[in-house]
Amino acid sequence: MCDALPLTGERTVPGIPEENYWFRRHEIAYLAIADRYADRTVFEAGSGEGYGAAMLADAGATVTALDYDESAVAHVRSNYPQVTMLHGNLAELPLDDASVDAVVNFQVIEHLWDQPQFLREVTRILRPGGELAISTPNRVTFSPGRDTPLNPFHTRELNSAELVELLEDAGLEVTEKLGVYHGERLAELDRRHGGSFIDAQIERSLAGEPWPEELSRDVAAVAATDFDLRADAPDSLDLFFYARKPTP
């Protein structure tokens, strides 16, 4: 086993208590599709640390994953042998035409410089009737009132209408629009921490000071099931869409 990947701000990794909220917010998307793709040939575009690809493989999918970062590729190969791991660029996917049943792209498209090109590549490698599952931060709530993302690793964040337009322009049919929300327990933590559990974490991180014991305890205790997936609305935290490649 190789060492854990460092937390860079560009990806989330498991096992870091202060990162647990963001890790679980990512994890909910994989839990949502694990049974859906259990018997499918799946390609994860931008797998990062690899925990999600491994979850899908453990649930019964045949998973190939790709990442641009060589350290992430080495980490996945060492830690998740159930995943076939490739190194490459998302603008030119190293797969044959119509070769996979499903493509997974979670919290990645906002990092890409050429989002349309990537989605054209997704359409190319999907079999007719194949499906893309995609999630991304909702610009409306993640960087409210801004055209430039707050996160320095993001190139372009999207709202719901913009994501639909990108998917349709790539030749995909959007079949379901969902959003990630705080469930009841996280809503209570919002109230407990001055109105925003997220802002409480960000403020402490920016201050560079030790976190209060209560905040640390509450963040470390967050579970993926504390988030809800609901019909997409303008105020969702993350967008979570399914899009289908039409059959001839």
XYZ file of N, CA and C in Angstrom:
744
model
N 0.841 -1.195 0.000
C 0.000 0.000 0.000
C 0.878 1.247 0.000
N 0.521 2.225 -0.850
C 1.280 3.457 -0.852
C 0.680 4.437 0.147
N 1.420 5.501 0.414
C 0.940 6.488 1.362
C -0.324 7.148 0.851
N -1.105 7.712 1.806
C -2.316 8.427 1.438
C -1.964 9.633 0.590
N -2.850 9.967 -0.327
C -2.635 11.156 -1.143
C -2.779 12.404 -0.288
N -1.968 13.431 -0.547
C -2.092 14.672 0.226
C -3.374 15.414 -0.142
N -3.879 16.179 0.795
C -5.045 17.027 0.571
C -4.560 18.332 -0.052
N -4.906 18.555 -1.327
C -4.384 19.709 -2.062
C -5.392 20.836 -2.219
N -6.663 20.566 -1.961
C -7.716 21.515 -2.276
C -8.351 21.253 -3.619
N -7.675 20.462 -4.465
C -8.200 20.141 -5.788
C -9.036 18.868 -5.771
N -8.823 18.035 -4.775
C -9.573 16.794 -4.646
C -9.860 16.566 -3.168
N -10.839 15.720 -2.908
C -11.114 15.323 -1.531
C -10.612 13.901 -1.328
N -10.206 13.605 -0.106
C -9.684 12.276 0.205
C -10.315 11.794 1.502
N -10.448 10.477 1.652
C -11.029 9.947 2.890
C -10.034 9.957 4.039
N -10.564 9.871 5.253
C -9.731 9.652 6.412
C -9.154 10.877 7.077
N -9.585 12.090 6.657
C -9.109 13.325 7.276
C -10.290 13.965 7.996
N -10.286 14.005 9.320
C -11.468 14.479 10.054
C -11.957 15.857 9.620
N -11.044 16.818 9.399
C -11.453 18.166 9.020
C -12.017 18.236 7.608
N -11.751 17.221 6.790
C -12.229 17.167 5.409
C -13.510 16.342 5.288
N -13.971 15.779 6.394
C -15.015 14.772 6.335
C -16.321 15.279 5.719
N -16.696 16.540 6.005
C -17.931 17.074 5.411
C -17.872 17.000 3.886
N -16.765 17.478 3.308
C -16.652 17.511 1.841
C -16.529 16.114 1.261
N -15.806 15.240 1.971
C -15.706 13.859 1.505
C -17.085 13.203 1.446
N -17.874 13.364 2.509
C -19.201 12.742 2.531
C -20.129 13.373 1.493
N -19.965 14.658 1.239
C -20.777 15.325 0.209
C -20.457 14.787 -1.180
N -19.219 14.357 -1.396
C -18.867 13.665 -2.638
C -19.375 12.223 -2.638
N -19.254 11.577 -1.495
C -19.566 10.152 -1.408
C -21.026 9.856 -1.719
N -21.930 10.776 -1.396
C -23.356 10.523 -1.602
C -23.663 10.223 -3.063
N -22.919 10.834 -3.980
C -23.160 10.581 -5.400
C -22.828 9.140 -5.774
N -21.745 8.607 -5.234
C -21.381 7.215 -5.531
C -22.391 6.236 -4.923
N -22.853 6.532 -3.736
C -23.854 5.673 -3.118
C -25.126 5.640 -3.953
N -25.453 6.760 -4.584
C -26.679 6.845 -5.381
C -26.630 5.964 -6.622
N -25.424 5.721 -7.159
C -25.331 4.973 -8.413
C -24.805 3.559 -8.241
N -24.391 3.172 -7.056
C -23.731 1.873 -6.878
C -24.601 0.714 -7.359
N -25.861 0.683 -6.956
C -26.754 -0.398 -7.400
C -27.164 -0.215 -8.860
N -27.330 1.010 -9.275
C -27.773 1.318 -10.642
C -26.796 0.760 -11.681
N -25.487 0.799 -11.357
C -24.468 0.385 -12.309
C -23.782 -0.924 -11.915
N -24.416 -1.705 -11.064
C -23.775 -2.895 -10.506
C -23.341 -3.898 -11.566
N -24.049 -3.980 -12.666
C -23.701 -4.964 -13.696
C -23.245 -4.294 -14.988
N -22.795 -3.053 -14.899
C -22.430 -2.277 -16.083
C -20.909 -2.179 -16.262
N -20.515 -1.865 -17.485
C -19.142 -1.473 -17.787
C -19.058 0.032 -17.610
N -18.297 0.457 -16.615
C -18.301 1.858 -16.181
C -16.925 2.474 -16.373
N -16.911 3.712 -16.841
C -15.684 4.490 -16.945
C -15.815 5.716 -16.061
N -14.884 5.887 -15.102
C -14.892 7.102 -14.297
C -13.864 8.073 -14.844
N -14.338 9.222 -15.279
C -13.495 10.262 -15.863
C -13.092 11.243 -14.776
N -11.853 11.128 -14.321
C -11.374 11.977 -13.245
C -11.653 11.344 -11.903
N -10.895 10.304 -11.557
C -11.215 9.507 -10.369
C -10.558 9.998 -9.096
N -9.578 10.900 -9.209
C -8.933 11.402 -7.998
C -8.328 10.282 -7.163
N -8.648 10.289 -5.875
C -8.078 9.318 -4.944
C -8.478 7.885 -5.267
N -9.631 7.691 -5.915
C -10.036 6.368 -6.366
C -11.050 5.652 -5.519
N -11.421 6.232 -4.349
C -12.355 5.540 -3.460
C -13.701 5.302 -4.139
N -14.147 6.239 -4.967
C -15.446 6.093 -5.619
C -15.444 4.992 -6.660
N -14.399 4.948 -7.478
C -14.275 3.875 -8.464
C -14.246 2.522 -7.767
N -13.559 2.451 -6.643
C -13.499 1.194 -5.885
C -14.864 0.817 -5.330
N -15.629 1.793 -4.854
C -16.978 1.517 -4.364
C -17.833 0.894 -5.461
N -17.741 1.439 -6.673
C -18.541 0.917 -7.783
C -18.091 -0.485 -8.166
N -16.784 -0.707 -8.184
C -16.278 -2.049 -8.500
C -16.701 -3.053 -7.441
N -16.646 -2.665 -6.185
C -17.045 -3.565 -5.106
C -18.534 -3.884 -5.159
N -19.325 -2.982 -5.766
C -20.765 -3.211 -5.899
C -21.106 -4.054 -7.120
N -20.107 -4.403 -7.930
C -20.350 -5.320 -9.031
C -20.114 -4.764 -10.416
N -19.740 -3.487 -10.535
C -19.458 -2.913 -11.846
C -18.053 -3.308 -12.304
N -17.853 -3.319 -13.610
C -16.524 -3.450 -14.192
C -16.033 -2.042 -14.464
N -15.032 -1.596 -13.715
C -14.677 -0.179 -13.680
C -13.282 0.063 -14.246
N -13.243 0.974 -15.210
C -11.996 1.571 -15.681
C -12.037 3.040 -15.288
N -10.931 3.555 -14.781
C -10.884 4.953 -14.351
C -9.679 5.638 -14.970
N -9.760 6.963 -15.004
C -8.682 7.760 -15.578
C -8.477 9.006 -14.745
N -7.202 9.403 -14.599
C -6.898 10.683 -13.976
C -5.645 11.246 -14.624
N -5.529 12.581 -14.588
C -4.394 13.261 -15.199
C -3.184 13.292 -14.271
N -3.435 13.204 -12.964
C -2.381 13.322 -11.965
C -1.673 11.977 -11.776
N -0.374 11.942 -12.019
C 0.359 10.681 -11.963
C 0.388 10.088 -10.563
N 0.432 10.941 -9.531
C 0.438 10.416 -8.166
C -0.897 9.760 -7.832
N -1.995 10.325 -8.340
C -3.304 9.715 -8.118
C -3.400 8.374 -8.841
N -2.873 8.307 -10.050
C -2.888 7.052 -10.808
C -2.125 5.969 -10.055
N -0.936 6.310 -9.557
C -0.137 5.341 -8.804
C -0.850 4.917 -7.530
N -1.506 5.861 -6.877
C -2.228 5.559 -5.641
C -3.356 4.565 -5.899
N -4.131 4.803 -6.951
C -5.249 3.901 -7.257
C -4.727 2.513 -7.605
N -3.699 2.443 -8.402
C -3.153 1.135 -8.790
C -2.650 0.353 -7.581
N -2.107 1.051 -6.592
C -1.561 0.378 -5.409
C -2.632 0.000 -4.407
N -3.696 0.829 -4.321
C -4.676 0.659 -3.257
C -5.985 0.024 -3.691
N -6.307 0.103 -4.970
C -7.604 -0.389 -5.440
C -7.411 -1.287 -6.665
N -6.911 -2.497 -6.473
C -6.632 -3.371 -7.615
C -7.881 -3.806 -8.371
N -9.063 -3.601 -7.790
C -10.301 -3.950 -8.484
C -10.655 -2.955 -9.580
N -9.884 -1.864 -9.677
C -10.110 -0.824 -10.681
C -8.991 -0.879 -11.716
N -9.344 -0.859 -12.996
C -8.353 -0.711 -14.059
C -8.070 0.782 -14.214
N -6.852 1.190 -13.918
C -6.519 2.614 -13.834
C -5.662 3.057 -15.002
N -6.079 4.169 -15.639
C -5.371 4.734 -16.777
C -4.887 6.145 -16.445
N -3.819 6.539 -17.108
C -3.331 7.920 -17.011
C -3.618 8.613 -18.336
N -4.217 9.818 -18.277
C -4.517 10.513 -19.515
C -5.258 11.811 -19.293
N -5.652 12.398 -20.402
C -6.306 13.701 -20.411
C -7.783 13.536 -20.730
N -8.643 14.241 -20.023
C -10.078 14.107 -20.240
C -10.524 14.725 -21.558
N -9.678 15.502 -22.188
C -10.034 16.078 -23.492
C -9.863 15.067 -24.623
N -9.189 13.954 -24.338
C -8.962 12.916 -25.357
C -8.939 11.569 -24.654
N -10.104 10.980 -24.476
C -10.226 9.765 -23.668
C -9.654 8.562 -24.425
N -8.824 7.756 -23.765
C -8.158 6.641 -24.426
C -9.023 5.382 -24.475
N -10.258 5.535 -24.927
C -11.194 4.419 -25.056
C -11.780 4.415 -26.463
N -12.219 3.228 -26.900
C -12.827 3.095 -28.216
C -14.214 3.701 -28.252
N -14.676 3.998 -29.441
C -16.047 4.467 -29.626
C -17.027 3.425 -29.096
N -18.117 3.901 -28.490
C -19.223 3.045 -28.053
C -18.727 1.823 -27.269
N -17.874 2.061 -26.272
C -17.239 0.942 -25.570
C -17.678 0.776 -24.119
N -18.476 1.703 -23.559
C -18.868 1.589 -22.154
C -20.370 1.844 -21.997
N -20.916 1.262 -20.934
C -22.340 1.438 -20.633
C -22.624 2.741 -19.897
N -21.665 3.171 -19.083
C -21.892 4.354 -18.252
C -20.584 5.099 -18.035
N -20.697 6.417 -17.951
C -19.573 7.282 -17.591
C -19.943 8.016 -16.308
N -19.009 8.059 -15.382
C -19.198 8.759 -14.112
C -18.232 9.937 -14.076
N -18.750 11.111 -13.743
C -17.924 12.326 -13.681
C -18.437 13.190 -12.536
N -17.863 12.987 -11.362
C -18.343 13.660 -10.158
C -17.344 14.714 -9.687
N -17.829 15.956 -9.586
C -17.032 17.066 -9.057
C -15.731 17.233 -9.832
N -15.838 17.165 -11.162
C -14.654 17.261 -12.016
C -14.820 18.312 -13.110
N -15.995 18.387 -13.738
C -16.133 19.228 -14.926
C -15.810 20.685 -14.637
N -16.029 21.127 -13.394
C -15.730 22.517 -13.034
C -14.225 22.807 -13.064
N -13.384 21.762 -13.118
C -11.939 21.931 -13.170
C -11.414 22.002 -14.608
N -12.250 21.717 -15.597
C -11.778 21.539 -16.968
C -11.817 22.844 -17.756
N -10.792 23.025 -18.579
C -10.735 24.214 -19.424
C -11.638 24.088 -20.645
N -11.790 22.883 -21.188
C -12.623 22.687 -22.379
C -13.737 21.701 -22.045
N -14.752 22.195 -21.401
C -15.861 21.342 -20.986
C -16.620 20.747 -22.175
N -16.899 21.516 -23.233
C -17.596 20.917 -24.388
C -16.825 19.768 -25.026
N -15.504 19.913 -25.156
C -14.707 18.843 -25.749
C -14.786 17.575 -24.905
N -14.693 17.724 -23.590
C -14.801 16.555 -22.720
C -16.137 15.859 -22.916
N -17.218 16.595 -22.964
C -18.536 15.972 -23.096
C -18.733 15.349 -24.470
N -18.114 15.892 -25.490
C -18.155 15.229 -26.797
C -17.449 13.879 -26.733
N -16.345 13.823 -25.980
C -15.639 12.566 -25.797
C -16.491 11.556 -25.018
N -17.227 12.033 -24.020
C -18.128 11.157 -23.276
C -19.168 10.552 -24.216
N -19.754 11.376 -25.054
C -20.757 10.882 -26.004
C -20.145 9.854 -26.941
N -18.927 10.085 -27.356
C -18.255 9.165 -28.282
C -18.071 7.782 -27.669
N -17.638 7.710 -26.418
C -17.304 6.397 -25.841
C -18.521 5.660 -25.294
N -19.629 6.360 -25.062
C -20.838 5.692 -24.578
C -21.479 4.859 -25.677
N -21.964 3.696 -25.299
C -22.782 2.916 -26.215
C -24.138 3.602 -26.403
N -24.800 3.410 -27.527
C -26.152 3.953 -27.674
C -27.045 3.497 -26.526
N -27.749 4.432 -25.915
C -28.533 4.132 -24.730
C -27.744 4.196 -23.446
N -26.412 4.403 -23.539
C -25.566 4.509 -22.353
C -25.811 5.813 -21.614
N -25.298 5.885 -20.398
C -25.666 6.982 -19.502
C -24.446 7.644 -18.878
N -24.519 8.955 -18.774
C -23.567 9.744 -18.002
C -24.212 10.146 -16.685
N -23.510 9.908 -15.575
C -23.896 10.449 -14.272
C -22.877 11.527 -13.937
N -23.351 12.744 -13.706
C -22.438 13.874 -13.523
C -22.897 14.732 -12.352
N -21.939 15.175 -11.548
C -22.244 16.125 -10.489
C -21.224 17.251 -10.531
N -21.638 18.415 -10.050
C -20.771 19.585 -10.035
C -21.342 20.597 -9.052
N -20.504 21.420 -8.432
C -21.058 22.433 -7.535
C -22.004 23.375 -8.277
N -23.094 23.706 -7.654
C -24.052 24.647 -8.222
C -23.501 26.062 -8.047
N -23.188 26.732 -9.141
C -22.596 28.065 -9.069
C -23.447 29.033 -8.253
N -24.760 28.841 -8.288
C -25.670 29.755 -7.609
C -25.422 29.776 -6.102
N -25.078 28.630 -5.537
C -24.863 28.546 -4.096
C -23.391 28.421 -3.725
N -22.550 27.921 -4.654
C -21.139 27.706 -4.342
C -20.330 28.997 -4.453
N -20.610 29.785 -5.478
C -19.950 31.088 -5.670
C -21.016 32.134 -5.964
N -21.898 32.397 -5.006
C -23.053 33.251 -5.274
C -22.657 34.661 -5.703
N -23.330 35.123 -6.778
C -23.112 36.480 -7.255
C -21.793 36.708 -7.960
N -21.092 35.631 -8.321
C -19.772 35.764 -8.930
C -19.723 35.051 -10.275
N -18.984 35.629 -11.211
C -18.682 34.951 -12.464
C -17.368 34.174 -12.360
N -16.473 34.612 -11.468
C -15.193 33.944 -11.247
C -15.301 33.039 -10.031
N -14.984 31.748 -10.163
C -15.120 30.838 -9.021
C -14.268 31.262 -7.832
N -14.798 31.020 -6.642
C -14.023 31.255 -5.425
C -12.889 30.244 -5.291
N -13.140 29.012 -5.708
C -12.130 27.962 -5.623
C -11.092 28.166 -6.730
N -9.818 28.344 -6.401
C -8.813 28.623 -7.427
C -8.572 27.459 -8.386
N -9.028 26.265 -8.034
C -8.861 25.108 -8.911
C -10.009 24.969 -9.913
N -11.043 25.785 -9.797
C -12.178 25.711 -10.707
C -11.995 26.692 -11.855
N -12.273 26.239 -13.056
C -12.184 27.107 -14.231
C -13.526 27.737 -14.580
N -14.582 26.955 -14.512
C -15.928 27.467 -14.783
C -16.937 26.639 -14.014
N -17.683 27.293 -13.142
C -18.774 26.641 -12.433
C -20.078 26.884 -13.182
N -21.039 26.008 -12.956
C -22.256 25.991 -13.766
C -23.496 26.060 -12.901
N -24.546 26.670 -13.442
C -25.870 26.511 -12.855
C -26.618 25.432 -13.626
N -27.832 25.158 -13.236
C -28.577 24.046 -13.825
C -28.781 24.225 -15.329
N -29.205 25.408 -15.742
C -29.477 25.645 -17.162
C -28.201 25.527 -17.990
N -27.087 25.997 -17.456
C -25.824 25.927 -18.191
C -25.348 24.487 -18.348
N -25.544 23.668 -17.325
C -25.159 22.266 -17.431
C -26.037 21.545 -18.446
N -27.328 21.809 -18.431
C -28.226 21.214 -19.421
C -27.777 21.579 -20.833
N -27.450 22.848 -21.040
C -27.032 23.304 -22.376
C -25.770 22.586 -22.833
N -24.801 22.447 -21.942
C -23.571 21.739 -22.305
C -23.840 20.285 -22.685
N -24.654 19.617 -21.896
C -24.952 18.207 -22.154
C -25.692 18.033 -23.469
N -26.662 18.865 -23.716
C -27.440 18.750 -24.954
C -26.597 19.099 -26.178
N -25.732 20.092 -26.048
C -24.861 20.449 -27.171
C -23.903 19.321 -27.520
N -23.592 18.468 -26.542
C -22.702 17.325 -26.778
C -23.451 16.122 -27.350
N -24.759 16.238 -27.532
C -25.540 15.153 -28.101
C -26.160 14.232 -27.085
N -26.229 14.673 -25.829
C -26.827 13.866 -24.772
C -28.204 14.395 -24.414
N -29.048 13.492 -23.935
C -30.404 13.833 -23.511
C -30.466 13.780 -21.985
N -30.752 14.902 -21.361
C -30.852 14.939 -19.909
C -32.138 14.233 -19.486
N -32.007 13.203 -18.676
C -33.169 12.394 -18.291
C -33.616 12.639 -16.855
N -32.710 13.144 -16.006
C -33.080 13.397 -14.617
C -32.171 14.478 -14.053
N -32.789 15.457 -13.406
C -32.048 16.558 -12.788
C -32.308 16.531 -11.289
N -31.249 16.234 -10.536
C -31.339 16.188 -9.083
C -30.386 17.219 -8.490
N -30.545 17.458 -7.204
C -29.636 18.332 -6.486
C -29.288 17.736 -5.139
N -28.094 18.036 -4.649
C -27.646 17.611 -3.318
C -28.001 18.710 -2.323
N -28.634 18.310 -1.223
C -29.083 19.243 -0.193
C -28.664 18.727 1.184
N -28.644 19.622 2.141
C -28.510 19.208 3.534
C -29.790 18.534 3.984
N -29.644 17.358 4.592
C -30.774 16.699 5.214
C -31.058 17.310 6.582
N -31.928 16.653 7.320
C -32.407 17.208 8.593
C -31.260 17.444 9.585
N -30.353 16.491 9.698
C -29.273 16.639 10.679
C -28.339 17.772 10.302
N -27.996 17.913 9.028
C -27.120 19.003 8.605
C -27.825 20.352 8.697
N -29.125 20.368 8.476
C -29.868 21.612 8.660
C -29.802 22.072 10.118
N -29.829 21.114 11.033
C -29.679 21.459 12.450
C -28.277 21.997 12.727
N -27.267 21.413 12.077
C -25.912 21.921 12.256
C -25.752 23.314 11.657
N -26.455 23.599 10.575
C -26.471 24.970 10.052
C -26.951 25.940 11.132
N -28.042 25.588 11.773
C -28.595 26.474 12.809
C -27.649 26.601 13.992
N -27.002 25.483 14.353
C -26.125 25.471 15.525
C -24.863 26.285 15.307
N -24.417 26.383 14.053
C -23.151 27.056 13.754
C -23.381 28.383 13.028
N -24.292 29.172 13.528
C -24.448 30.539 13.056
C -25.148 30.708 11.739
N -25.891 29.691 11.293
C -26.652 29.795 10.053
C -26.070 29.040 8.887
N -24.775 28.746 8.925
C -24.151 28.004 7.825
C -23.025 27.136 8.371
N -23.237 25.835 8.346
C -22.225 24.879 8.760
C -21.010 24.947 7.834
N -21.259 25.215 6.543
C -20.168 25.344 5.570
C -19.312 26.558 5.889
N -19.953 27.706 6.075
C -19.198 28.931 6.349
C -18.393 28.813 7.642
N -18.947 28.125 8.631
C -18.212 27.958 9.886
C -16.899 27.222 9.651
N -16.911 26.216 8.775
C -15.683 25.491 8.463
C -14.708 26.355 7.667
N -15.227 27.060 6.668
C -14.363 27.873 5.817
C -13.702 28.984 6.620
N -14.470 29.636 7.476
C -13.921 30.734 8.270
C -12.784 30.262 9.159
N -12.946 29.106 9.788
C -11.892 28.587 10.653
C -10.665 28.162 9.848
N -10.887 27.591 8.672
C -9.764 27.175 7.840
C -8.965 28.383 7.368
N -9.668 29.445 6.946
C -8.987 30.651 6.477
C -8.250 31.355 7.604
N -8.765 31.243 8.813
C -8.124 31.893 9.954
C -6.818 31.213 10.344
N -6.651 29.963 9.927
C -5.435 29.239 10.256
C -5.282 28.948 11.729
N -6.396 28.826 12.412
C -6.389 28.575 13.847
C -7.007 27.208 14.138
N -6.704 26.634 15.279
C -7.338 25.359 15.647
C -8.861 25.497 15.679
N -9.523 24.443 15.253
C -10.985 24.474 15.236
C -11.526 24.303 16.656
N -12.648 24.946 16.956
C -13.303 24.669 18.239
C -13.674 23.189 18.336
N -13.652 22.670 19.536
C -13.916 21.244 19.735
C -15.279 20.846 19.179
N -16.297 21.675 19.392
C -17.631 21.336 18.915
C -17.673 21.242 17.393
N -17.042 22.195 16.692
C -17.025 22.169 15.234
C -16.282 20.939 14.730
N -15.131 20.643 15.311
C -14.369 19.461 14.895
C -15.189 18.188 15.077
N -15.864 18.091 16.212
C -16.665 16.904 16.493
C -17.822 16.777 15.502
N -18.491 17.880 15.220
C -19.633 17.837 14.317
C -19.211 17.499 12.881
N -18.084 18.044 12.432
C -17.602 17.753 11.077
C -17.204 16.291 10.960
N -16.490 15.772 11.938
C -16.014 14.385 11.888
C -17.159 13.384 11.906
N -18.322 13.791 12.434
C -19.458 12.873 12.569
C -20.389 12.870 11.360
N -20.154 13.727 10.369
C -21.038 13.783 9.203
C -20.972 12.470 8.428
N -22.131 11.989 7.994
C -22.242 10.786 7.161
C -22.833 11.162 5.806
N -22.554 10.343 4.804
C -23.111 10.616 3.477
C -24.630 10.658 3.514
N -25.224 9.847 4.371
C -26.680 9.801 4.464
C -27.275 11.050 5.111
N -26.436 11.961 5.600
C -26.937 13.237 6.106
C -27.296 14.197 4.979
N -26.925 13.854 3.739
C -27.279 14.645 2.571
C -28.482 14.025 1.876
N -29.296 14.855 1.257
C -30.451 14.399 0.497
C -30.232 14.664 -0.987
N -30.744 13.774 -1.817
C -30.843 14.009 -3.255
C -32.306 14.278 -3.575
N -32.588 15.452 -4.133
C -33.964 15.833 -4.458
C -34.014 16.374 -5.878
N -35.222 16.549 -6.375
C -35.401 17.146 -7.689
C -34.655 18.473 -7.734
N -33.900 18.683 -8.806
C -33.048 19.855 -8.930
C -33.838 21.139 -8.756
N -33.257 22.066 -8.000
C -33.858 23.377 -7.779
C -32.736 24.400 -7.740
N -33.046 25.686 -7.904
C -31.980 26.702 -7.978
C -31.080 26.764 -6.747
N -31.548 26.291 -5.598
C -30.766 26.446 -4.385
C -30.045 25.173 -3.955
N -29.911 24.181 -4.834
C -29.186 22.966 -4.460
C -27.713 23.280 -4.237
N -27.059 22.500 -3.400
C -25.630 22.666 -3.160
C -24.816 22.206 -4.367
N -25.117 21.009 -4.846
C -24.475 20.446 -6.030
C -25.554 20.013 -7.005
N -25.238 20.094 -8.286
C -26.092 19.547 -9.325
C -25.723 18.083 -9.532
N -26.730 17.236 -9.735
C -26.509 15.806 -9.956
C -27.466 15.369 -11.059
N -26.929 15.161 -12.261
C -27.750 14.895 -13.435
C -27.421 13.525 -14.027
N -28.432 12.932 -14.641
C -28.258 11.783 -15.526
C -28.553 12.239 -16.951
N -27.697 11.803 -17.895
C -27.905 12.138 -19.301
C -27.642 10.887 -20.136
N -28.433 10.717 -21.155
C -28.425 9.494 -21.947
C -27.963 9.767 -23.381
N -27.170 8.828 -23.924
C -26.832 8.905 -25.348
C -27.966 8.269 -26.139
N -28.587 9.019 -27.047
C -29.733 8.464 -27.784
C -29.360 7.223 -28.597
N -30.335 6.380 -28.787
C -30.156 5.228 -29.681
C -30.533 5.643 -31.103
N -29.907 5.028 -32.080
C -30.188 5.398 -33.491
C -31.647 5.181 -33.850
